[in-house]
Coordinates of C-alpha atoms in Angstrom, one line a residue:
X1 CA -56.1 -21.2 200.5
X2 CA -54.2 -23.2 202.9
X3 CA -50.7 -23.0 202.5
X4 CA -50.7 -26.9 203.3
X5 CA -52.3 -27.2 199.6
X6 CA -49.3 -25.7 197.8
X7 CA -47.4 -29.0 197.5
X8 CA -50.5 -30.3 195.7
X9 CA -50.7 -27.5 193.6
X10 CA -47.2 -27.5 192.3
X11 CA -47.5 -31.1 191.6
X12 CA -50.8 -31.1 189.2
X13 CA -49.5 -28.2 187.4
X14 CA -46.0 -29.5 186.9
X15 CA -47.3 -32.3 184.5
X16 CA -49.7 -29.9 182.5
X17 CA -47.2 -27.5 182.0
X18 CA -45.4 -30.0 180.5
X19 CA -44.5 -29.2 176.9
X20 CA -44.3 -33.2 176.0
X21 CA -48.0 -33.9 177.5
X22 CA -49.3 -30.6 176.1
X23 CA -48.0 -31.2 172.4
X24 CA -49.6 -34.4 172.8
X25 CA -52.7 -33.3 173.1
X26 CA -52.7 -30.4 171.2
X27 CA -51.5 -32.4 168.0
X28 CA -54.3 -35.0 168.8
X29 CA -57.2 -32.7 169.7
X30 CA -57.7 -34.3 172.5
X31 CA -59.6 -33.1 175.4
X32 CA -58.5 -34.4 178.8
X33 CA -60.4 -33.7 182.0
X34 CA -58.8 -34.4 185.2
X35 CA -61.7 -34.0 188.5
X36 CA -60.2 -33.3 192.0
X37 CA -62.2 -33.0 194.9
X38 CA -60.6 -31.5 197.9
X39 CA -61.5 -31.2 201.5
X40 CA -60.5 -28.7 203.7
X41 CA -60.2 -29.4 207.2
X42 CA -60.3 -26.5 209.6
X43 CA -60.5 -25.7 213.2
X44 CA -64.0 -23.6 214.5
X45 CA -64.8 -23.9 218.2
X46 CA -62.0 -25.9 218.9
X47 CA -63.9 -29.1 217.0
X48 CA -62.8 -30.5 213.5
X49 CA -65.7 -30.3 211.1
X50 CA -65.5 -31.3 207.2
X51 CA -66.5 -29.2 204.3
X52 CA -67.2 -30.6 201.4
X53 CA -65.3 -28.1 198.7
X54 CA -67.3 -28.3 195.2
X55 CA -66.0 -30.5 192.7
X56 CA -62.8 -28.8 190.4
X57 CA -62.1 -29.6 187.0
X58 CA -58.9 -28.9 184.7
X59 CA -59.7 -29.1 181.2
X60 CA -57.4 -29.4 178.4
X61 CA -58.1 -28.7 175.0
X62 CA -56.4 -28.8 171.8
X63 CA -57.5 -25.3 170.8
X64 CA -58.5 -22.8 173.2
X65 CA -61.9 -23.1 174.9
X66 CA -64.6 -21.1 174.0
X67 CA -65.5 -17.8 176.3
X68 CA -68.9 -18.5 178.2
X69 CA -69.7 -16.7 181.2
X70 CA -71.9 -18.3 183.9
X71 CA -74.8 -15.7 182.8
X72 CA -74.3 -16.8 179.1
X73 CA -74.4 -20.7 180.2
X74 CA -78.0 -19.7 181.8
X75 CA -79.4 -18.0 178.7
X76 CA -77.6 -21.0 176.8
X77 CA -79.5 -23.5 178.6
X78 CA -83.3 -21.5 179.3
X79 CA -82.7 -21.1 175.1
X80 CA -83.3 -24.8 174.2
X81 CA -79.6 -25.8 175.2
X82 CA -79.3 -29.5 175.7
X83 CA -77.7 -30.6 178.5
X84 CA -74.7 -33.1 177.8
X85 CA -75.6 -35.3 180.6
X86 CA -79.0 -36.3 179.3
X87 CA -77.9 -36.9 175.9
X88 CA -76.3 -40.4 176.2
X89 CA -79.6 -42.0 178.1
X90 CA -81.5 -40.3 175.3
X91 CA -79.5 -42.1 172.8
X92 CA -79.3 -45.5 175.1
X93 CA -83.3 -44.8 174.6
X94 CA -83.4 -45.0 171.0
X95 CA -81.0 -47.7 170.5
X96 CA -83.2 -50.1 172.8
X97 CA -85.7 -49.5 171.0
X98 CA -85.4 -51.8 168.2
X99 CA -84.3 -54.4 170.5
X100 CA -88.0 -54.2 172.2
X101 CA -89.4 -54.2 168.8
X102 CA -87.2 -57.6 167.7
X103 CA -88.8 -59.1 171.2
X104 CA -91.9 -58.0 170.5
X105 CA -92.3 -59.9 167.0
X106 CA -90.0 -62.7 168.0
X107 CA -93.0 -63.4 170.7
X108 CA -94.1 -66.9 169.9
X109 CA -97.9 -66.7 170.8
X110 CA -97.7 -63.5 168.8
X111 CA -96.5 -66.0 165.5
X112 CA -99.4 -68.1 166.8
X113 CA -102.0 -65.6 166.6
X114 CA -100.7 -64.9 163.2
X115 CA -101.0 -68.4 161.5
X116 CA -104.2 -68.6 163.0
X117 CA -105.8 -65.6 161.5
X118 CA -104.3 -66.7 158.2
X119 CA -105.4 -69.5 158.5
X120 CA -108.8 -68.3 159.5
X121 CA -108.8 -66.1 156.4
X122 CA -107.9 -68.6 154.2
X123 CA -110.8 -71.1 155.7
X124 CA -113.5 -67.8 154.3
X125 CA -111.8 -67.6 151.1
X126 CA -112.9 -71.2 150.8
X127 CA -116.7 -70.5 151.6
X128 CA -116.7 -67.1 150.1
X129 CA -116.7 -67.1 145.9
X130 CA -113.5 -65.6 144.8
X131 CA -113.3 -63.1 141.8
X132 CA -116.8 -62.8 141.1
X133 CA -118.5 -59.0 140.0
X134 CA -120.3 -56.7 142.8
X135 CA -123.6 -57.4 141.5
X136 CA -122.9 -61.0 142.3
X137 CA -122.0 -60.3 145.9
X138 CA -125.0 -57.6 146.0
X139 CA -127.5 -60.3 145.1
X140 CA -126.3 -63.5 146.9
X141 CA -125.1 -61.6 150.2
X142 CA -128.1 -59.0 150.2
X143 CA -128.7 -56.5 153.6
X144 CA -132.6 -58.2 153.0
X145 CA -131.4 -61.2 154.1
X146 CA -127.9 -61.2 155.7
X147 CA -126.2 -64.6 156.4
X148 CA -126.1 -65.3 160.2
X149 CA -128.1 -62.1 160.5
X150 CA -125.5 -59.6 159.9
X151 CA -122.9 -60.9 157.3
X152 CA -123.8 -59.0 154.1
X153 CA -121.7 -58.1 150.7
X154 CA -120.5 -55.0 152.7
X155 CA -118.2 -57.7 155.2
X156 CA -116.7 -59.3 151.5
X157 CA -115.9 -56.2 149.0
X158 CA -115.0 -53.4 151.6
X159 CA -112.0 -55.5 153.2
X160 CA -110.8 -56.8 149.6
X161 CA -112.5 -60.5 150.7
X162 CA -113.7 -61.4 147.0
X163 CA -110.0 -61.3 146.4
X164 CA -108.6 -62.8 149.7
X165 CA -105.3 -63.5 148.9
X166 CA -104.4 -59.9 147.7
X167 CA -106.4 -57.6 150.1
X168 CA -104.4 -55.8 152.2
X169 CA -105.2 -57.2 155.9
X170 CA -104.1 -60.8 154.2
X171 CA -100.8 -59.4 152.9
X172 CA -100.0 -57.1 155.8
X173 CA -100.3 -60.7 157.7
X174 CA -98.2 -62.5 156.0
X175 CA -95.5 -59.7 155.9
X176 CA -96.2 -59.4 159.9
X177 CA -95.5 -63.0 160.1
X178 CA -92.8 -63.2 157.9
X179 CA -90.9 -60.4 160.3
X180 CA -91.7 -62.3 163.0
X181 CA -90.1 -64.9 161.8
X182 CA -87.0 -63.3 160.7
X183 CA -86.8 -61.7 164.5
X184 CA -87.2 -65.1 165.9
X185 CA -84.2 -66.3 163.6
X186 CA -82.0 -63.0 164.8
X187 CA -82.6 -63.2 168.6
X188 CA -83.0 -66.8 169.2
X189 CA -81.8 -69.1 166.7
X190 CA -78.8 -67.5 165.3
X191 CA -77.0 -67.2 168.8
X192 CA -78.2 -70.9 169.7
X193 CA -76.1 -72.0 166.9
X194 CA -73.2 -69.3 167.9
X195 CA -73.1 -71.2 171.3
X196 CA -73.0 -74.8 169.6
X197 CA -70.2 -74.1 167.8
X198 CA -68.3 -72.9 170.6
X199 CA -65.7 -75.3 172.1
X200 CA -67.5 -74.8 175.9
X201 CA -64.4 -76.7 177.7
X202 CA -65.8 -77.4 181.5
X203 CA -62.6 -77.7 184.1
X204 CA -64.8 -78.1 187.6
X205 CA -65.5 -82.0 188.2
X206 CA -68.7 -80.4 189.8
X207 CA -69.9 -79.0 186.8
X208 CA -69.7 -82.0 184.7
X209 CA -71.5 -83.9 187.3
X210 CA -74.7 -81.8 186.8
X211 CA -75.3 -82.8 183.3
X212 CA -78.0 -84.7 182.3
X213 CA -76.1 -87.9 182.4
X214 CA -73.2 -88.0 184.6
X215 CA -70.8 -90.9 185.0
X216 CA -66.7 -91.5 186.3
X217 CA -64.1 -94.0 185.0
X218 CA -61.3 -95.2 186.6
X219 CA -58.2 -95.7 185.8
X220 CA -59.1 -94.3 182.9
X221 CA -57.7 -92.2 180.0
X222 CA -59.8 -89.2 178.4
X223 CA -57.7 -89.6 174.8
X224 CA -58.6 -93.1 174.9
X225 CA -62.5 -91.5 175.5
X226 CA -61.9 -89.0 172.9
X227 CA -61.2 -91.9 170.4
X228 CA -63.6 -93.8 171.3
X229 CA -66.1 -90.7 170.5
X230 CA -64.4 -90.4 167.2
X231 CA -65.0 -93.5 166.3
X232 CA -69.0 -92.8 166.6
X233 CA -69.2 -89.3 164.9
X234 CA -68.2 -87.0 167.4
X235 CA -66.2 -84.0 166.6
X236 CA -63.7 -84.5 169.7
X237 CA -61.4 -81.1 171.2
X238 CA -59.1 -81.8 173.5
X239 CA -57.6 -78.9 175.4
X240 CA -54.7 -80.6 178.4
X241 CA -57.0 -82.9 180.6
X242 CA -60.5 -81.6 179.3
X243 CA -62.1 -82.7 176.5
X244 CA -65.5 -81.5 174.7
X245 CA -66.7 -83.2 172.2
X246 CA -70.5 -82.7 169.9
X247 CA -72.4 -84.6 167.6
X248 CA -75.8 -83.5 165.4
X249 CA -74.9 -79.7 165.2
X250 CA -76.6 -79.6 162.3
X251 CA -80.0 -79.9 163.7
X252 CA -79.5 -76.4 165.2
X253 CA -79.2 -75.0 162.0
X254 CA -82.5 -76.7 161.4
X255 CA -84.9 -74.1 162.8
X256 CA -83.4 -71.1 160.9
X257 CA -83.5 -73.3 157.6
X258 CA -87.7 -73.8 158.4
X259 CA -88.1 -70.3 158.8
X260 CA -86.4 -69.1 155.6
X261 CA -88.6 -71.9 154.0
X262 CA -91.7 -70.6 155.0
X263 CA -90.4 -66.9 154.3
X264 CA -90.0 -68.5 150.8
X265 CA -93.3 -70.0 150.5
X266 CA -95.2 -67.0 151.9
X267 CA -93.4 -64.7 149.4
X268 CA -93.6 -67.5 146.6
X269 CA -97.4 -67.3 147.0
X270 CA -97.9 -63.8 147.7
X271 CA -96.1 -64.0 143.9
X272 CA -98.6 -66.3 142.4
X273 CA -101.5 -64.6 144.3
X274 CA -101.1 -60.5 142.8
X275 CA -98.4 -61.1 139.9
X276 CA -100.0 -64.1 137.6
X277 CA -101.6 -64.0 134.0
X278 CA -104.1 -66.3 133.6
X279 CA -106.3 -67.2 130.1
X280 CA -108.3 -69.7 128.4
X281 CA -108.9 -70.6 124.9
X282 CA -110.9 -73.0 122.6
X283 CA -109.0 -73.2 119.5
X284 CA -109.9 -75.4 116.4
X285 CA -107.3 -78.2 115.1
X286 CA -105.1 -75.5 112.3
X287 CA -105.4 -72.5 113.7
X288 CA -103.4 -69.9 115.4
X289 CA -103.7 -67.9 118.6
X290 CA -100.9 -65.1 120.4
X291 CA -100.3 -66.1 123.7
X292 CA -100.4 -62.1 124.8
X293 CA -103.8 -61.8 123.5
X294 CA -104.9 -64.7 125.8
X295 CA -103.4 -63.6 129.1
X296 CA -104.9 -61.6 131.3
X297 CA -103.1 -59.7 134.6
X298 CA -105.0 -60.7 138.2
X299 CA -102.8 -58.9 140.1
X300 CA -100.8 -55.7 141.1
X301 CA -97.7 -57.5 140.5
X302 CA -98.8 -58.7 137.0
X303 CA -95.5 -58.0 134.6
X304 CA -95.9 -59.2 131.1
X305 CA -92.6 -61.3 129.8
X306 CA -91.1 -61.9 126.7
X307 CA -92.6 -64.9 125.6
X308 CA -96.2 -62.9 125.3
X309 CA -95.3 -62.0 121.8
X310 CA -95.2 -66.2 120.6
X311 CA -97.6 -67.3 118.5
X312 CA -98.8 -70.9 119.1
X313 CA -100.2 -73.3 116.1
X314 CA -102.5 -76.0 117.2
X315 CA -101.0 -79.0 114.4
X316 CA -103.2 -81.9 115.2
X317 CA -105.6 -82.6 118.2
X318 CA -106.8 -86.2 118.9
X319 CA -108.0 -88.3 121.4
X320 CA -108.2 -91.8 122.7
X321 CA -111.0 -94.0 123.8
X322 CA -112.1 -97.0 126.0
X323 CA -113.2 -99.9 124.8
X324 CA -116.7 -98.9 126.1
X325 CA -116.5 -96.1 123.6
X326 CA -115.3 -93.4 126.2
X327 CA -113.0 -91.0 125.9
X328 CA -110.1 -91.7 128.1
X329 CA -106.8 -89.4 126.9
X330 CA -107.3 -86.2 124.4
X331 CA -103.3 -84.9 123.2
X332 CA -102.9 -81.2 121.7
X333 CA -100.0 -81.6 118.8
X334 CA -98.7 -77.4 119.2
X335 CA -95.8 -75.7 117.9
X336 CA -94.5 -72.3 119.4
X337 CA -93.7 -69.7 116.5
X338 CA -91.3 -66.7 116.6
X339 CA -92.1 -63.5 114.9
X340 CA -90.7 -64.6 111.3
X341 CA -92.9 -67.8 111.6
X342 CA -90.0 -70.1 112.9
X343 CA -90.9 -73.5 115.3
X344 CA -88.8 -73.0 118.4
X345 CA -90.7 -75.2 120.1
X346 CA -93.3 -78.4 119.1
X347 CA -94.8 -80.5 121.7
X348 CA -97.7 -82.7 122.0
X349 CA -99.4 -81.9 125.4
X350 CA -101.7 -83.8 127.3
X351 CA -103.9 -83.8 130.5
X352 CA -101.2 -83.4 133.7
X353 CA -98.2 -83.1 130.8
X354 CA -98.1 -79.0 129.9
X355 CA -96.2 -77.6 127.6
X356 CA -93.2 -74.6 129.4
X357 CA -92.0 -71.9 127.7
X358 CA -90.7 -68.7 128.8
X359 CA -92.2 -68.8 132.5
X360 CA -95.9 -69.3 130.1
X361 CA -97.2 -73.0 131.2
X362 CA -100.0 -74.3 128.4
X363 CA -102.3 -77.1 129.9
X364 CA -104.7 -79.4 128.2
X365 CA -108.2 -78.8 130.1
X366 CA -110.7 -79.6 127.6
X367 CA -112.2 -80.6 124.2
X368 CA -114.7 -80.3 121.3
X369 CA -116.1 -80.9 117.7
X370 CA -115.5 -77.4 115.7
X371 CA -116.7 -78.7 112.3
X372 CA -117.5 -81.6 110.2
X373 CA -115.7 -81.6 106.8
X374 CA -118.3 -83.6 104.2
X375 CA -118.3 -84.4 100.3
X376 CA -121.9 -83.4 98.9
X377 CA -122.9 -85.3 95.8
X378 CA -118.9 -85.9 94.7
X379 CA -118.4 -81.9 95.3
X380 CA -116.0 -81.4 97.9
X381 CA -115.0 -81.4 100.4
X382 CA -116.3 -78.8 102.3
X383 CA -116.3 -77.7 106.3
X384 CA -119.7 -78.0 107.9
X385 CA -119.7 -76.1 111.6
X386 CA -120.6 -77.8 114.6
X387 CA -122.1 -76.2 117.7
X388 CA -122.2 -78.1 121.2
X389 CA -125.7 -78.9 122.0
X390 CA -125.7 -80.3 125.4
X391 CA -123.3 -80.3 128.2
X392 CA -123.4 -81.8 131.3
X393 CA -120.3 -83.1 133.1
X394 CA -118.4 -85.6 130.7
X395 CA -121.1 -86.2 128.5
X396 CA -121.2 -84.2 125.8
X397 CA -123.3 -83.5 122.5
X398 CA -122.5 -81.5 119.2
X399 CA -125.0 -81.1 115.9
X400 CA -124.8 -79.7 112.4
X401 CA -127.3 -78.8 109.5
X402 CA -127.1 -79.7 106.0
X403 CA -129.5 -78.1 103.9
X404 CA -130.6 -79.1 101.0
X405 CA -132.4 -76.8 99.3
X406 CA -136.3 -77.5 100.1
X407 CA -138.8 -75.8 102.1
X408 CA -142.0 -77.2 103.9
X409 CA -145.5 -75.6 103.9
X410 CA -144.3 -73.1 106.5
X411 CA -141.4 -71.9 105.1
X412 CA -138.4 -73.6 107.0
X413 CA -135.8 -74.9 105.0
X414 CA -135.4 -78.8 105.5
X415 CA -132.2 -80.4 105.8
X416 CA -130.1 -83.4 107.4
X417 CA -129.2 -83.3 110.8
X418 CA -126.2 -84.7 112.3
X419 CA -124.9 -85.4 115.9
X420 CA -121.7 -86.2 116.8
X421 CA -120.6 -87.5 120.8
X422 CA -116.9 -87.4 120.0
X423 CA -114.6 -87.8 116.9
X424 CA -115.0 -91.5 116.0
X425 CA -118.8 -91.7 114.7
X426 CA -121.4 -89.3 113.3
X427 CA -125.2 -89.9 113.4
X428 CA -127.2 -89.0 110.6
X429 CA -131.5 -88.1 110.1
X430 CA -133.0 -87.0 107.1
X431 CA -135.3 -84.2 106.5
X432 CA -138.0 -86.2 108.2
X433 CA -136.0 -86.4 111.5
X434 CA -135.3 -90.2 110.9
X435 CA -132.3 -92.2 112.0
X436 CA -130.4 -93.3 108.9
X437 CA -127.4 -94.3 110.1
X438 CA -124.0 -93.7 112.0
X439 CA -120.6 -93.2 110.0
X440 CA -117.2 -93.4 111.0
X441 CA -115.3 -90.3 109.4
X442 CA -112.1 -92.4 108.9
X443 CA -114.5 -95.3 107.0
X444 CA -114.7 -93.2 104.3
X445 CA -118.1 -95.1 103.6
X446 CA -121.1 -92.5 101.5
X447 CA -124.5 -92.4 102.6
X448 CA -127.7 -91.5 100.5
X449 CA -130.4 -89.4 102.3
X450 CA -133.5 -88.0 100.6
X451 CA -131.3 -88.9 97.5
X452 CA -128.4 -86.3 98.8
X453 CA -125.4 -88.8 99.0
X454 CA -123.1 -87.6 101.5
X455 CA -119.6 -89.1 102.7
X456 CA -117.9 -88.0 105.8
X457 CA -114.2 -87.1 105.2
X458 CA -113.2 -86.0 109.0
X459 CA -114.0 -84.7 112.6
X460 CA -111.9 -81.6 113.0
X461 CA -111.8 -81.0 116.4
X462 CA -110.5 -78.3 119.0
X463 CA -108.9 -78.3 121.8
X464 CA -109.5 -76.3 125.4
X465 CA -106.4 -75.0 126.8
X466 CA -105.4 -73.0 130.2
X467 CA -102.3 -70.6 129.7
X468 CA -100.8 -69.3 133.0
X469 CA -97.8 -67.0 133.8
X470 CA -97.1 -67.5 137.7
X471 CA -93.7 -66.1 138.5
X472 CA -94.4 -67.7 141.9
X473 CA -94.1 -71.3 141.5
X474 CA -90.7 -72.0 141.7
X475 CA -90.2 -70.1 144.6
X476 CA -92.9 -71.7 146.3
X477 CA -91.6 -74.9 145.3
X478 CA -88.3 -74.6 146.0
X479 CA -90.2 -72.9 149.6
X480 CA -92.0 -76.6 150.4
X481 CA -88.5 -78.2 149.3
X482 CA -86.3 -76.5 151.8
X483 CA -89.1 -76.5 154.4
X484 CA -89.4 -80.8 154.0
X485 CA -85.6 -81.3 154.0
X486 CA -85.0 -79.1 156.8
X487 CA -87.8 -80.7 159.2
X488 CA -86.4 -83.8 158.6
X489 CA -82.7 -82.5 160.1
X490 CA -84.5 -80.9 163.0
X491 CA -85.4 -84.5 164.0
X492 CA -81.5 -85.0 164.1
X493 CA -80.5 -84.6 167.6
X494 CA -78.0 -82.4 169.3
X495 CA -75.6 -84.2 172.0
X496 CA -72.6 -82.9 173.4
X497 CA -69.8 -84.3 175.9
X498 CA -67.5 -82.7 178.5
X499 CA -65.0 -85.0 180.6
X500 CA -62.1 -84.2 182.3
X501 CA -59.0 -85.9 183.7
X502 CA -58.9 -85.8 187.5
X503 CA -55.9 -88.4 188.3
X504 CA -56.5 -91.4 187.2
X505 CA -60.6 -91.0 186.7
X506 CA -61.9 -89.5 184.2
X507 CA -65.1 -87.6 184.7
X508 CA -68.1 -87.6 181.7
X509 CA -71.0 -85.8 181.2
X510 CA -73.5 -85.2 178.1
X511 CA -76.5 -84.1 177.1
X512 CA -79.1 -83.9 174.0
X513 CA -81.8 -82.0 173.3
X514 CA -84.2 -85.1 172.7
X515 CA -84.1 -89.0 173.0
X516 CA -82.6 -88.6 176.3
X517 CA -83.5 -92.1 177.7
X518 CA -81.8 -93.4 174.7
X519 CA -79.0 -91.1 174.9
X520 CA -78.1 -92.6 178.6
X521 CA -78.3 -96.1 176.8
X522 CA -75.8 -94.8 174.0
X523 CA -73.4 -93.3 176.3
X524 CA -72.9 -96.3 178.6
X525 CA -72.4 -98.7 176.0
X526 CA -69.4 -96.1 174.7
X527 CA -68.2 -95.6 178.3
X528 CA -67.9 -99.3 178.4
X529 CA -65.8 -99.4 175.5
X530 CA -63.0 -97.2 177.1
X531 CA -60.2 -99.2 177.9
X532 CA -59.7 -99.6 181.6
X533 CA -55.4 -98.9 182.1
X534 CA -53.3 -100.2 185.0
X535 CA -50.5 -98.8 186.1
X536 CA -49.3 -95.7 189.0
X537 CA -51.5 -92.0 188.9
X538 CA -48.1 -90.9 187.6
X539 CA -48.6 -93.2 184.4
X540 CA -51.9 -92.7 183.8
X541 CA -51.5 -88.7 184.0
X542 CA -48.8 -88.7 181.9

């Protein structure tokens, strides 16, 4: 080495002999790597040529550095050793990648392709039957004769299509969409409204000018501007001669409202879809049912509650009619009975008016004639079954037998007959099959056939009820709620104002994110209302 290099030497090794900087480190464990690069500048052939000297390091470490020789570093590395400079863009690799992924799903004609095969989906659920048996599908959707020439049962039960909306290619869609939705919210949204709230002061005249609407005042103050923006709802910032003032900010929370709201109404009906109980039941006016022994799961999500264990005791059913003779309202009198028998709950329940109880909903669907109760011959009174003889959309036709103790040449035991439309009059034939006559059960009046006199006490009826346990309802309501309130605030609009005080003019600009030809109208009328000020520059700064 030169001797010309001593100087340098002496002064690098001065400081890192230096007990102060060497404590320092060592009680830190820090390691500090200084790089010099050197070059040596020597005379061959009489001409000055420049070598490049490699690259020195000095390392200090807290504790002393392990012992590697150069062969050792070779067998190190050719073993699977990694090397340190690759390992950061390795690690910048994996961090991007969830960043790709949020772009990816936050694609919007990737959300578009998504409602649309929901949609789609949702359009065959509508022409294909829903919850029918594989014999059904086998028969109506046969490989003999396949709809459009190649649909057949295979298309419906293999993808889970006779239960649509709990197959897994509709779930996975609406869990696809919802993430989509939650990246759009993340990358886009979130930071829109982190820039709205920002107090963006502009302090170039220049700038200002190239907003949307642009305009100058003179003599002209920009506190008198900020107050007059005050006045009209516009959170004003001032900040020396700039002021920035906005209006509306809540329509940029908007978008991120919508998307939670349809996050909730997805989940809400994926709820209602796999995790209801549903059940029906005819039960006669006086008796009793268990709601648990009614409900039936539908879903994977099915979880029974509490309220499966109440008993429920039909008190009274009735109905009411036209004055054509029509039935127009039928009402179900229930109570709901603990385990010792107790009423917790009584409520008389009608068509569109359920009874709630314990997340179990009870609706009144339908209606019928369970028996007759008759006095035979002052003996009685006793219950005589009805059956339902005919049924065909709202009209509706129910029959008993009376015997009475005789038999024809053939052997069948004659009788009276009696049909019943509803609960306010009975029809009555002898044993003959002849009208006799009709009878109100509430008149009370007797009636003599084939010398059997017979009054009519009462119609006992029964009543038809749904029973439902949808845990998803609420959140799906509470879903459409938050989803209507928060389209109407995305209608709001955003509009913000920069202006700044250049002598004695004031410079204005604004924007908004729609209305904009009725935005320029708004912001001339308040840029008229600024009070124009005389007096010097000096004033008017000051």
């Amino acid at each position: 080495m030169s001797p010309s290099l001593n100087p340098l030497r002496t002064k690098f090794s001065s400081p890192l002999k230096s007990p102060s900087l060497y404590n320092l480190c060592n009680s830190r464990n820090l390691h500090l790597r200084l790089h010099l690069s050197l070059q040596i500048r020597c005379k061959q052939g009489g001409t000055q040529q420049q070598k490049p000297n490699p690259k020195k390091k000095i390392v200090l470490f807290g504790a002393a550095p392990p012992v590697l020789e150069e062969k050792d570093r070779q067998v190190s590395s050719r073993d699977g050793g990694t090397n340190s400079s690759s390992t950061p863009s390795a690690w910048r690799t994996v961090k991007r990648v969830p960043k790709r992924a949020l772009a990816l799903l936050a694609n919007l004609p990737l959300a578009i392709a998504e409602m649309g095969a929901i949609a789609a989906l949702m359009a065959l659920a509508t022409l294909v039957e829903q919850g029918e048996s594989l014999e059904f599908y086998t028969r109506k959707y046969s490989e003999e004769n396949p709809v459009l020439g190649f649909f057949t049962w295979k298309w419906i039960v293999y993808p889970g299509f006779d239960h649509m909306f709990t197959s897994p290619i509709f779930l996975g869609l609406l869990v696809l969409l919802g993430a989509s939705l939650m990246a759009c919210t993340y990358t886009t949204q979130i930071p829109l409204v982190k820039v709205a709230r920002r107090w963006s002061f502009l302090q170039s005249s220049e700038t200002i000018r190239k907003q949307e609407f642009s305009d100058s005042l003179t003599c002209a103050s920009v506190q008198d501007l900020g107050a007059i923006l005050m006045g009209h709802g516009y959170e004003v910032f001032l900040k020396g001669p700039c002021l920035y003032a906005f209006k509306g900010l809540a329509s940029r929370f908007a978008p991120i409202g919508v998307h939670l709201a349809m996050i909730l109404i997805m989940v809400g009906s994926t709820l209602s879809a796999a995790g209801t109980f549903k059940g029906s039941i005819t039960v006669p006016q006086g008796l009793n049912f268990v709601i648990g022994d009614v409900l039936a799961p539908i879903g994977f999500l099915s979880n029974p509650l509490d309220s499966f264990n109440t008993e429920v005791h039909v008190n009274r059913f009735y109905m009411d009619y036209y004055e054509s003779g029509e039935v127009s309202q039928f009402y179900t009198d229930i109570s709901l009975l603990n385990f010792e028998g107790k009423e917790i709950m009584r409520k008389t329940i009608r068509v569109n008016d359920p009874l709630r109880y314990g997340g179990i909903t009870i609706y009144q669907t339908d209606w019928g004639i369970s028996a007759l109760q008759i006095s035979k011959n002052g003996e009685g009174p006793f219950n005589l079954a009805v059956a339902p003889l005919q049924r065909s959309g709202d009209f509706k036709l129910f029959g008993t037998f009376l015997p009475t103790g005789e038999s024809d040449s053939s052997g069948k035991v004659k009788g009276i007959s009696m049909l019943a439309r509803d609960l306010q009059s009975i029809v009555l034939y002898d044993e003959e099959g002849k009208f006799v006559g009709v009878r109100r059960p509430s008149s009370k009046l007797p009636i003599e056939i084939n010398g059997t006199k017979i009054v009519i006490e009462d119609a006992i009826g029964s009543t038809g009820l749904d029973l439902k346990a949808d845990p998803g309802v609420p959140i799906v309501y509470t879903g459409f709620g938050a989803l209507m309130l928060t389209t109407t605030v995305s209608l709001l609009s955003h509009s913000q104002v920069w202006a700044l005080q250049d002598g004695s003019t004031v410079v204005v600009g604004a924007k908004r994110n729609r209305a904009k030809r009725e935005f320029s109208k708004e912001m001339n009328v308040l840029l008229n209302k600024v009070p124009e000020l005389v007096g010097t520059n000096d004033a008017i700064e000051s």
